[in-house]
mmCIF file of C-alpha atoms in Angstrom:
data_model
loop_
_atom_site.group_PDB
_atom_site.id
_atom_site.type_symbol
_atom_site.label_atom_id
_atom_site.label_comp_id
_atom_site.label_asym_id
_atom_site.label_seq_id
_atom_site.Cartn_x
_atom_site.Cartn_y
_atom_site.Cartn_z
ATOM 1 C CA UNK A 709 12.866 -5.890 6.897
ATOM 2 C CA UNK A 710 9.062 -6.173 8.717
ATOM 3 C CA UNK A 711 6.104 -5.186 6.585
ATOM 4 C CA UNK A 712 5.386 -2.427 8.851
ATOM 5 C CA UNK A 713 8.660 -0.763 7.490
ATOM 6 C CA UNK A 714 7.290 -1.372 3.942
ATOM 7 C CA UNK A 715 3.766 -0.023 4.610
ATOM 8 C CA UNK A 716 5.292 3.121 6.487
ATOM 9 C CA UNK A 717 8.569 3.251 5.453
ATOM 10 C CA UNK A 718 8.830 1.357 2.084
ATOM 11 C CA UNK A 719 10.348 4.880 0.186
ATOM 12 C CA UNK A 720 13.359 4.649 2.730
ATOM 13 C CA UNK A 721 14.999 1.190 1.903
ATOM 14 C CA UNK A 722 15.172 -0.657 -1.871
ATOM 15 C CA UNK A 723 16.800 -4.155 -1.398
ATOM 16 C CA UNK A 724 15.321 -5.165 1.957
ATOM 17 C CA UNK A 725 11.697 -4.364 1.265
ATOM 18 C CA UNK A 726 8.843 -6.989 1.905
ATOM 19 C CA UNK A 727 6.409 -5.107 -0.677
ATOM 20 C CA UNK A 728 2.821 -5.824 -2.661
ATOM 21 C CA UNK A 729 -0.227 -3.723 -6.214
ATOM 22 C CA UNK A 730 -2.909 -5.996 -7.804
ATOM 23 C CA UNK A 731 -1.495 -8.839 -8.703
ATOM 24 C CA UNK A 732 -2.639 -8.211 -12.205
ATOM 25 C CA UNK A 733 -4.093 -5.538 -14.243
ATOM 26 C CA UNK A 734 -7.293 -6.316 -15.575
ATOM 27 C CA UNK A 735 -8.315 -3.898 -18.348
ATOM 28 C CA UNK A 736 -11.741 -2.405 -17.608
ATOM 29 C CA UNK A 737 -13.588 0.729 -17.799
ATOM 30 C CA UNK A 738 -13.118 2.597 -14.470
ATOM 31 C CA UNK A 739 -16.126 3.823 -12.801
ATOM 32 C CA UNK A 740 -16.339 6.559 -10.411
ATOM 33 C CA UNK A 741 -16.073 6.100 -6.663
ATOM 34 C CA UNK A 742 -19.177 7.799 -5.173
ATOM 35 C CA UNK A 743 -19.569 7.538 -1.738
ATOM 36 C CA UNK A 744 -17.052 5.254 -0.732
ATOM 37 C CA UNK A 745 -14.704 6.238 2.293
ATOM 38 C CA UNK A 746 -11.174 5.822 1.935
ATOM 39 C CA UNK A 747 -11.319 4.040 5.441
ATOM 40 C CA UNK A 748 -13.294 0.923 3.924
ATOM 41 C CA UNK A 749 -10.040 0.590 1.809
ATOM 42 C CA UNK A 750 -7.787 -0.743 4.786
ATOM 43 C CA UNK A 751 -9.815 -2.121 7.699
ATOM 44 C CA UNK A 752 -8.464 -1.062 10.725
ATOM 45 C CA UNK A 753 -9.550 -3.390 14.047
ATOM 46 C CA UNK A 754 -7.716 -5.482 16.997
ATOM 47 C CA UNK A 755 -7.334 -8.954 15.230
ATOM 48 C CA UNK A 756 -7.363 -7.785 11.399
ATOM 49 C CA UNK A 757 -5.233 -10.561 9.889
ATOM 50 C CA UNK A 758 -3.404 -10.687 6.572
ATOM 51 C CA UNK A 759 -0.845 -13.255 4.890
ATOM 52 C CA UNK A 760 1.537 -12.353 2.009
ATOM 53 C CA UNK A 761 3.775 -14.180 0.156
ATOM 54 C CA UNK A 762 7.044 -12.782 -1.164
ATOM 55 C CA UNK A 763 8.538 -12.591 -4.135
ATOM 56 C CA UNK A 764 5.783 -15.443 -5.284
ATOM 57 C CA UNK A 765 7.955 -17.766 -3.353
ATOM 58 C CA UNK A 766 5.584 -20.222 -1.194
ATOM 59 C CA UNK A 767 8.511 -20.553 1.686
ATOM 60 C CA UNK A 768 8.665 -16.783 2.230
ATOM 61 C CA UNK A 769 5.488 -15.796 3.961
ATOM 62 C CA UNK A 770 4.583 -12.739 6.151
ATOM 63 C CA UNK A 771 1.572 -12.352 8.686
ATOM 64 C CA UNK A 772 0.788 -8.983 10.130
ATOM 65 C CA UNK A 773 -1.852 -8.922 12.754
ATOM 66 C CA UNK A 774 -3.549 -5.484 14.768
ATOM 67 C CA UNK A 775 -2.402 -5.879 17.882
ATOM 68 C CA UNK A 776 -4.004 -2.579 19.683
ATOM 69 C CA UNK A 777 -5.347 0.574 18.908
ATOM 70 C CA UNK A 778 -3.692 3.530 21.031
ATOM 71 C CA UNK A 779 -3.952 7.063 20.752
ATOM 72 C CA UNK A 780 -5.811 6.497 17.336
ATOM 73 C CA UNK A 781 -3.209 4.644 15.994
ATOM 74 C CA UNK A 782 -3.667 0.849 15.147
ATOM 75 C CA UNK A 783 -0.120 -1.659 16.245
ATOM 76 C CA UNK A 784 0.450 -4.386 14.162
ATOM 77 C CA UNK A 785 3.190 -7.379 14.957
ATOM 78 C CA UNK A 786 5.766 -5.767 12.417
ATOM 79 C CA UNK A 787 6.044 -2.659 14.103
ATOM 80 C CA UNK A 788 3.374 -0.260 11.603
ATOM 81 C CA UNK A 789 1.588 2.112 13.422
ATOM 82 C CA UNK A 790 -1.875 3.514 10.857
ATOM 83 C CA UNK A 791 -4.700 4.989 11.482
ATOM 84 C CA UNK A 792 -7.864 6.609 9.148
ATOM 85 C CA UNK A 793 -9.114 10.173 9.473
ATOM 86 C CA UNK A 794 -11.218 12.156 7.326
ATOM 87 C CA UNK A 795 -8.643 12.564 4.451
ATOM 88 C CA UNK A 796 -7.407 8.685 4.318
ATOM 89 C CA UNK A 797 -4.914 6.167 5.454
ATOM 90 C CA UNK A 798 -1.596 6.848 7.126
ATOM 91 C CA UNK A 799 0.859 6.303 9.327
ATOM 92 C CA UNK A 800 2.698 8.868 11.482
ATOM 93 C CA UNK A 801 4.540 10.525 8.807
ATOM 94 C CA UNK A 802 2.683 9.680 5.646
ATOM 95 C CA UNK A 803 -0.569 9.228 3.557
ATOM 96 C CA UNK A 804 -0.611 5.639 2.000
ATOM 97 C CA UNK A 805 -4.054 6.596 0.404
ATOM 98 C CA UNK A 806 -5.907 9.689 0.363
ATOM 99 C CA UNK A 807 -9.355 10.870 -0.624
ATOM 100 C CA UNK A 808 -10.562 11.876 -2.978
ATOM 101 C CA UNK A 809 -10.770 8.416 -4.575
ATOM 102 C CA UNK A 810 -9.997 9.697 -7.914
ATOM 103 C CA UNK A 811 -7.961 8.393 -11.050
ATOM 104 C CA UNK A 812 -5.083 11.143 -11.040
ATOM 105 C CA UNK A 813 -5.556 12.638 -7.944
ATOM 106 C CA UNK A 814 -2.155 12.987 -6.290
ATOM 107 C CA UNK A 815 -0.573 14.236 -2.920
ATOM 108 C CA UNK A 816 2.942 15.040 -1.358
ATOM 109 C CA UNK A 817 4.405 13.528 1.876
ATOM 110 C CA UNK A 818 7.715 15.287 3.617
ATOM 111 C CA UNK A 819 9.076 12.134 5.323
ATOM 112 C CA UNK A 820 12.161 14.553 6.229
ATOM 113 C CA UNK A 821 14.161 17.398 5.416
ATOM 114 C CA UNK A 822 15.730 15.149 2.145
ATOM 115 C CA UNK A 823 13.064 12.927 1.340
ATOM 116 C CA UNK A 824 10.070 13.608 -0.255
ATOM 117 C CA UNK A 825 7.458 11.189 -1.358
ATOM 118 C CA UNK A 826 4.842 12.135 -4.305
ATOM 119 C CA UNK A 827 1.757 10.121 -4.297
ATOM 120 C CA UNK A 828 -0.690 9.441 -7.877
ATOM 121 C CA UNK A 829 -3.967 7.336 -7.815
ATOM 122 C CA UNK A 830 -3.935 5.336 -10.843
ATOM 123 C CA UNK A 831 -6.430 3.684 -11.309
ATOM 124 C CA UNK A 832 -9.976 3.409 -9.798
ATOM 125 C CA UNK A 833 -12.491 0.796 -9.286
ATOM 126 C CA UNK A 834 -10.706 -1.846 -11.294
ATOM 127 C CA UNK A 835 -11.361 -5.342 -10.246
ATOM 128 C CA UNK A 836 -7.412 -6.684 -8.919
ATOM 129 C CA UNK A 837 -6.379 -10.225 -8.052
ATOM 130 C CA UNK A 838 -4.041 -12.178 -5.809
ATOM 131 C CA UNK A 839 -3.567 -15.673 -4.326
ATOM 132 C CA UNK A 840 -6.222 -14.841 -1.896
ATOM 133 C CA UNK A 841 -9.107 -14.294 -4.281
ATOM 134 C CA UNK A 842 -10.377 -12.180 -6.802
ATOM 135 C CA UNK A 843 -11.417 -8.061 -5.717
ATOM 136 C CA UNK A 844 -13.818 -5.513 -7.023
ATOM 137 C CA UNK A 845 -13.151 -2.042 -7.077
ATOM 138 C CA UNK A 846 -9.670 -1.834 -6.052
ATOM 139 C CA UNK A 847 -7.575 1.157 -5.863
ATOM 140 C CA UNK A 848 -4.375 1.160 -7.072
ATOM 141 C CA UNK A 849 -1.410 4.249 -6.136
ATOM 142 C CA UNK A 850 1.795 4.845 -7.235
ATOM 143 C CA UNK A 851 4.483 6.309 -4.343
ATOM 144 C CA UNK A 852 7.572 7.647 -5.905
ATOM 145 C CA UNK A 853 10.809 8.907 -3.902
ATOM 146 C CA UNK A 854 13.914 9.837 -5.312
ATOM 147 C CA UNK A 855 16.892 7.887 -3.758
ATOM 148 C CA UNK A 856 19.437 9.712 -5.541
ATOM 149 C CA UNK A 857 20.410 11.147 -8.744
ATOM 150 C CA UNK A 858 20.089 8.625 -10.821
ATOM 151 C CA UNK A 859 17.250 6.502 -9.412
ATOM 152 C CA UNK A 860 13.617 6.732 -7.903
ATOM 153 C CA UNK A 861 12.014 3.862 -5.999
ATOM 154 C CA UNK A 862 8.121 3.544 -7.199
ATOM 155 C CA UNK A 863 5.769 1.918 -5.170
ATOM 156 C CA UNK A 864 2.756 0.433 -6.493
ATOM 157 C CA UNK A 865 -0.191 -0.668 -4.017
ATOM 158 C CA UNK A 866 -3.130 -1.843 -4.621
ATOM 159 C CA UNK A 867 -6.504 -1.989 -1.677
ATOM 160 C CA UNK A 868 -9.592 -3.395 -1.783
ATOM 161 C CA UNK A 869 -12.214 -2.258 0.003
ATOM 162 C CA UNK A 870 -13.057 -4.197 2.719
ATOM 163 C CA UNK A 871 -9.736 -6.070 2.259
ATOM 164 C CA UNK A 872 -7.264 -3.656 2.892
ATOM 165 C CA UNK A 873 -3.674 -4.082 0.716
ATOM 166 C CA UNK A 874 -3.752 -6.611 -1.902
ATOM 167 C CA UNK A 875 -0.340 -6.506 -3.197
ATOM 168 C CA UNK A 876 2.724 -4.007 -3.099
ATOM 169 C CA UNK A 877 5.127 -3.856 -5.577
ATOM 170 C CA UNK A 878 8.274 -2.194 -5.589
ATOM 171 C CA UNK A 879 10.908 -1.416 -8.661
ATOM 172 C CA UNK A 880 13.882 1.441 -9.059
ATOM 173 C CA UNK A 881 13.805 3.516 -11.767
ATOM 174 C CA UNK A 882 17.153 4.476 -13.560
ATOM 175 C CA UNK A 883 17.049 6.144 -17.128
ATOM 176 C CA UNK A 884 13.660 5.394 -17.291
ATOM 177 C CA UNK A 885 13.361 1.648 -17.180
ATOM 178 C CA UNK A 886 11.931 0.111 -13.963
ATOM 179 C CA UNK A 887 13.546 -2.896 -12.188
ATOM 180 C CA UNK A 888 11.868 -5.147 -10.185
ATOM 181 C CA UNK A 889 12.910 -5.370 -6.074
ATOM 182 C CA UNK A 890 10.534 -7.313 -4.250
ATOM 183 C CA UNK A 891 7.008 -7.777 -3.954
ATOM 184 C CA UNK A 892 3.836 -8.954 -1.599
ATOM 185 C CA UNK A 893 0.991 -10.471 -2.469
ATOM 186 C CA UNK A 894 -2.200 -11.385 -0.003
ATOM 187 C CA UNK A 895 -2.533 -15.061 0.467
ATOM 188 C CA UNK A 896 -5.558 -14.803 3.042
ATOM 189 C CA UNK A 897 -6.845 -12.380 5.482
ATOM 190 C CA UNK A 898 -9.559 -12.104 8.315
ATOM 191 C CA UNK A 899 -10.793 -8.661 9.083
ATOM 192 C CA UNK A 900 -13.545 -6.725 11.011
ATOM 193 C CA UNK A 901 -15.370 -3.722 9.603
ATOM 194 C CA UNK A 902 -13.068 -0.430 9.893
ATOM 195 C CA UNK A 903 -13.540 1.138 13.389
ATOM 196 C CA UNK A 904 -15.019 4.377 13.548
#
């Protein structure tokens, strides 16, 4: 499945995701996020770059690139359509991250008339890390959807400002214990200052 389908439509499909959080917790004392747009927390230009690898596997790699901007909305080479306004990140049906940039502070997308996706920021201002280097005041959310009766897929991602998504990790909940599906994490990315 293309990594546009994970950043847009990741709560739709559990065994075919391409996904990426931080690629590890580091236990600090949060600090709150002042000023900081929610924009600087996934750059969005013609020519961003990022690399992930899958799974932690070094033959399974993943590249999405901006291709345009049209209508607002910013094309990448999987397919993913985002854009930023004033109240954060999204795509055309959903809010990957939205402001205020708050430990706690939640939202609710309607993807459709059976599926709805409930958004929590977890944690704020934490340093993250991933193959591509070591970030400072990451953001990390949790997405949940229920599938079905007995299980909820939870998405974990993680931005850094600047940087855009460091890793995305993806696990289905049954009776309360999470299994792991698949997961991203950056390798290396080149990106322009958010537009706008």
């Amino acid at each position: 499945m293309k990594v546009s389908a994970v950043v847009g439509g990741w709560a739709l499909v559990v065994a075919a995701l391409v996904s990426t959080g931080c690629a590890k917790n580091v236990e600090v004392e949060e600090k709150p996020r002042g000023a900081t747009q929610v924009s600087e927390y996934y750059p969005l230009s013609v020519g961003n770059t990022w690399k992930y690898v899958v799974n932690g596997r070094a033959d399974k790699m993943v590249e999405v690139k901006i291709l345009k901007e049209e209508g607002g909305f910013f094309h990448d080479t999987q397919g993913g359509q985002l854009m930023a306004d004033s109240f954060g990140i999204r795509d055309q049906k959903r809010y990957l991250l939205r402001g205020p940039l708050e430990t706690g502070h939640s939202w609710t997308n309607v993807v459709s008339v059976s599926s709805t996706e409930r958004y929590q920021i977890l944690r704020v201002g934490a340093p993250c890390e991933a193959p591509a280097g070591v970030f400072k005041d990451c953001v990390q959310v949790e997405a949940r959807n229920r599938v079905d009766v007995d299980t909820t897929l939870v998405n974990t991602f993680t931005f850094a400002p600047g940087v855009g998504l460091v890793r995305i990790q993806v696990e289905a909940e049954r009776e309360g214990r999470r299994i792991p599906q698949t997961w991203l994490e950056l390798t290396s990315f080149q990106v322009k200052p958010a537009q706008g």
